[in-house]
PDB file of C-alpha atoms in Angstrom:
ATOM      1  CA  MET A   1       0.469  -0.152   0.443  1.00  0.00           C
ATOM      2  CA  SER A   2       1.277   3.451  -1.016  1.00  0.00           C
ATOM      3  CA  SER A   3       1.548   6.676   1.458  1.00  0.00           C
ATOM      4  CA  ALA A   4       1.011   9.949   0.960  1.00  0.00           C
ATOM      5  CA  ASN A   5       3.811  12.382   1.064  1.00  0.00           C
ATOM      6  CA  LYS A   6       2.993  16.167   1.695  1.00  0.00           C
ATOM      7  CA  GLU A   7       2.652  17.650  -1.650  1.00  0.00           C
ATOM      8  CA  GLY A   8       0.458  14.623  -2.242  1.00  0.00           C
ATOM      9  CA  PHE A   9       3.033  11.867  -4.235  1.00  0.00           C
ATOM     10  CA  ASN A  10       2.468   8.132  -3.050  1.00  0.00           C
ATOM     11  CA  GLN A  11       5.374   6.276  -1.861  1.00  0.00           C
ATOM     12  CA  ASN A  12       6.442   3.507  -4.642  1.00  0.00           C
ATOM     13  CA  ASP A  13       6.544   0.160  -2.837  1.00  0.00           C
ATOM     14  CA  LYS A  14       7.819  -1.410  -6.123  1.00  0.00           C
ATOM     15  CA  ILE A  15      11.486   0.319  -5.617  1.00  0.00           C
ATOM     16  CA  GLY A  16      13.627   1.259  -2.826  1.00  0.00           C
ATOM     17  CA  PHE A  17      16.984   2.129  -2.066  1.00  0.00           C
ATOM     18  CA  LYS A  18      20.740  -0.144  -2.674  1.00  0.00           C
ATOM     19  CA  CYS A  19      21.708   2.006   0.696  1.00  0.00           C
ATOM     20  CA  LEU A  20      19.155   3.836   3.327  1.00  0.00           C
ATOM     21  CA  HIS A  21      21.931   5.704   4.235  1.00  0.00           C
ATOM     22  CA  TYR A  22      24.450   7.817   2.710  1.00  0.00           C
ATOM     23  CA  VAL A  23      27.316   9.921   4.854  1.00  0.00           C
ATOM     24  CA  ILE A  24      29.470  12.025   2.524  1.00  0.00           C
ATOM     25  CA  SER A  25      31.444  15.397   2.617  1.00  0.00           C
ATOM     26  CA  GLU A  26      30.723  18.265   0.888  1.00  0.00           C
ATOM     27  CA  SER A  27      33.665  18.360  -1.251  1.00  0.00           C
ATOM     28  CA  CYS A  28      32.384  15.115  -3.191  1.00  0.00           C
ATOM     29  CA  GLY A  29      30.921  16.942  -5.719  1.00  0.00           C
ATOM     30  CA  LYS A  30      27.398  14.449  -5.610  1.00  0.00           C
ATOM     31  CA  LEU A  31      25.720  11.919  -4.810  1.00  0.00           C
ATOM     32  CA  GLU A  32      24.696   8.418  -6.387  1.00  0.00           C
ATOM     33  CA  VAL A  33      21.833   6.983  -5.355  1.00  0.00           C
ATOM     34  CA  LYS A  34      21.521   3.192  -6.177  1.00  0.00           C
ATOM     35  CA  ILE A  35      17.749   2.065  -6.703  1.00  0.00           C
ATOM     36  CA  SER A  36      16.542  -1.510  -6.676  1.00  0.00           C
ATOM     37  CA  LYS A  37      13.596  -2.860  -8.242  1.00  0.00           C
ATOM     38  CA  LYS A  38      11.479  -5.258  -6.310  1.00  0.00           C
ATOM     39  CA  VAL A  39       9.737  -6.471  -9.098  1.00  0.00           C
ATOM     40  CA  LYS A  40       9.896  -7.983 -12.453  1.00  0.00           C
ATOM     41  CA  GLU A  41       7.728  -5.578 -14.207  1.00  0.00           C
ATOM     42  CA  SER A  42       8.354  -1.657 -15.989  1.00  0.00           C
ATOM     43  CA  VAL A  43       8.182   0.672 -12.954  1.00  0.00           C
ATOM     44  CA  ALA A  44       7.912   4.137 -13.215  1.00  0.00           C
ATOM     45  CA  PHE A  45       8.639   6.832 -10.555  1.00  0.00           C
ATOM     46  CA  MET A  46      10.038  10.428  -9.542  1.00  0.00           C
ATOM     47  CA  VAL A  47      12.669  11.019  -7.601  1.00  0.00           C
ATOM     48  CA  LYS A  48      12.015  14.172  -5.139  1.00  0.00           C
ATOM     49  CA  CYS A  49      14.857  15.453  -2.209  1.00  0.00           C
ATOM     50  CA  ILE A  50      12.438  17.306   1.289  1.00  0.00           C
ATOM     51  CA  ASP A  51      15.294  19.700   3.008  1.00  0.00           C
ATOM     52  CA  GLY A  52      16.183  18.586   6.100  1.00  0.00           C
ATOM     53  CA  THR A  53      19.182  20.907   7.736  1.00  0.00           C
ATOM     54  CA  ALA A  54      20.451  21.239   3.895  1.00  0.00           C
ATOM     55  CA  LYS A  55      18.323  23.469   1.627  1.00  0.00           C
ATOM     56  CA  ALA A  56      17.949  22.792  -1.393  1.00  0.00           C
ATOM     57  CA  ASP A  57      19.492  25.474  -3.430  1.00  0.00           C
ATOM     58  CA  LYS A  58      22.133  26.417  -1.122  1.00  0.00           C
ATOM     59  CA  LYS A  59      23.519  23.171   0.113  1.00  0.00           C
ATOM     60  CA  TYR A  60      22.821  20.432  -2.952  1.00  0.00           C
ATOM     61  CA  LYS A  61      21.026  20.757  -6.611  1.00  0.00           C
ATOM     62  CA  GLN A  62      17.571  19.004  -6.584  1.00  0.00           C
ATOM     63  CA  PRO A  63      17.237  16.271  -9.602  1.00  0.00           C
ATOM     64  CA  PRO A  64      15.315  17.187 -12.211  1.00  0.00           C
ATOM     65  CA  SER A  65      11.219  16.663 -12.296  1.00  0.00           C
ATOM     66  CA  GLU A  66      11.014  14.329 -14.597  1.00  0.00           C
ATOM     67  CA  ILE A  67       9.699  10.176 -14.497  1.00  0.00           C
ATOM     68  CA  ILE A  68      12.177   7.988 -14.261  1.00  0.00           C
ATOM     69  CA  ASN A  69      11.036   4.063 -15.810  1.00  0.00           C
ATOM     70  CA  MET A  70      12.584   0.839 -15.348  1.00  0.00           C
ATOM     71  CA  GLY A  71      12.012  -1.429 -17.726  1.00  0.00           C
ATOM     72  CA  ALA A  72      10.932  -5.053 -16.873  1.00  0.00           C
ATOM     73  CA  ASN A  73      14.537  -6.580 -17.506  1.00  0.00           C
ATOM     74  CA  GLN A  74      15.758  -3.352 -15.377  1.00  0.00           C
ATOM     75  CA  GLN A  75      16.433  -4.361 -11.770  1.00  0.00           C
ATOM     76  CA  GLU A  76      18.918  -1.287 -10.690  1.00  0.00           C
ATOM     77  CA  HIS A  77      18.805   2.268 -11.667  1.00  0.00           C
ATOM     78  CA  VAL A  78      21.392   5.142 -10.244  1.00  0.00           C
ATOM     79  CA  VAL A  79      20.065   9.470  -9.719  1.00  0.00           C
ATOM     80  CA  SER A  80      22.730  11.368  -9.203  1.00  0.00           C
ATOM     81  CA  ILE A  81      22.498  14.547  -6.482  1.00  0.00           C
ATOM     82  CA  GLU A  82      25.102  17.061  -7.097  1.00  0.00           C
ATOM     83  CA  ILE A  83      26.329  18.554  -4.067  1.00  0.00           C
ATOM     84  CA  ILE A  84      26.826  22.340  -3.172  1.00  0.00           C
ATOM     85  CA  ASP A  85      30.687  23.413  -2.046  1.00  0.00           C
ATOM     86  CA  ASP A  86      31.524  26.585  -0.239  1.00  0.00           C
ATOM     87  CA  GLU A  87      34.183  27.698   2.258  1.00  0.00           C
ATOM     88  CA  ASP A  88      31.688  27.553   5.763  1.00  0.00           C
ATOM     89  CA  TYR A  89      32.126  25.713   8.060  1.00  0.00           C
ATOM     90  CA  ASN A  90      28.552  23.361   9.336  1.00  0.00           C
ATOM     91  CA  GLU A  91      27.925  20.715  11.262  1.00  0.00           C
ATOM     92  CA  ASP A  92      26.298  17.869   9.769  1.00  0.00           C
ATOM     93  CA  LEU A  93      23.471  18.378   7.544  1.00  0.00           C
ATOM     94  CA  ASP A  94      20.409  16.049   6.127  1.00  0.00           C
ATOM     95  CA  PHE A  95      17.945  15.417   3.477  1.00  0.00           C
ATOM     96  CA  THR A  96      15.509  13.028   2.951  1.00  0.00           C
ATOM     97  CA  ILE A  97      15.342  11.493  -0.889  1.00  0.00           C
ATOM     98  CA  GLU A  98      11.288   9.883  -2.072  1.00  0.00           C
ATOM     99  CA  LEU A  99      11.031   8.105  -4.423  1.00  0.00           C
ATOM    100  CA  VAL A 100       7.241   8.975  -5.697  1.00  0.00           C
ATOM    101  CA  ASP A 101       4.709   7.783  -8.036  1.00  0.00           C
TER     102      ASP A 101
END
C-alpha cells in the first residue's frame, strides 16, 4: 500500500534504495543513489528531495522533476544529486530522498 507525502505524491512500494543512509563530504561533488526494483515488471517513478538541515539550492541541487522508467529487465538505476561545496563550516547536514509515483 502506498502512502501520500505532503506534496500529494505516493511513495512507490515497487522500488527501494540499495542503501538507506549515506554519509558524504561536502567536497564530493555528487551523491550517487542506487535504486533497486523489487518486482519483475516495468516501473515508473520520480525522485523528490525534502529539505532537512540541508536546503535545496544552498547545499544540494534538487534532481530534475522527470519520470524515470525502469524496464522489466532493469533491476537497478542510479540517480545523481549534485552537492554544493562552499567555504562555510557546517555541522552535519541532512536531507531526505523519496521515490514517488
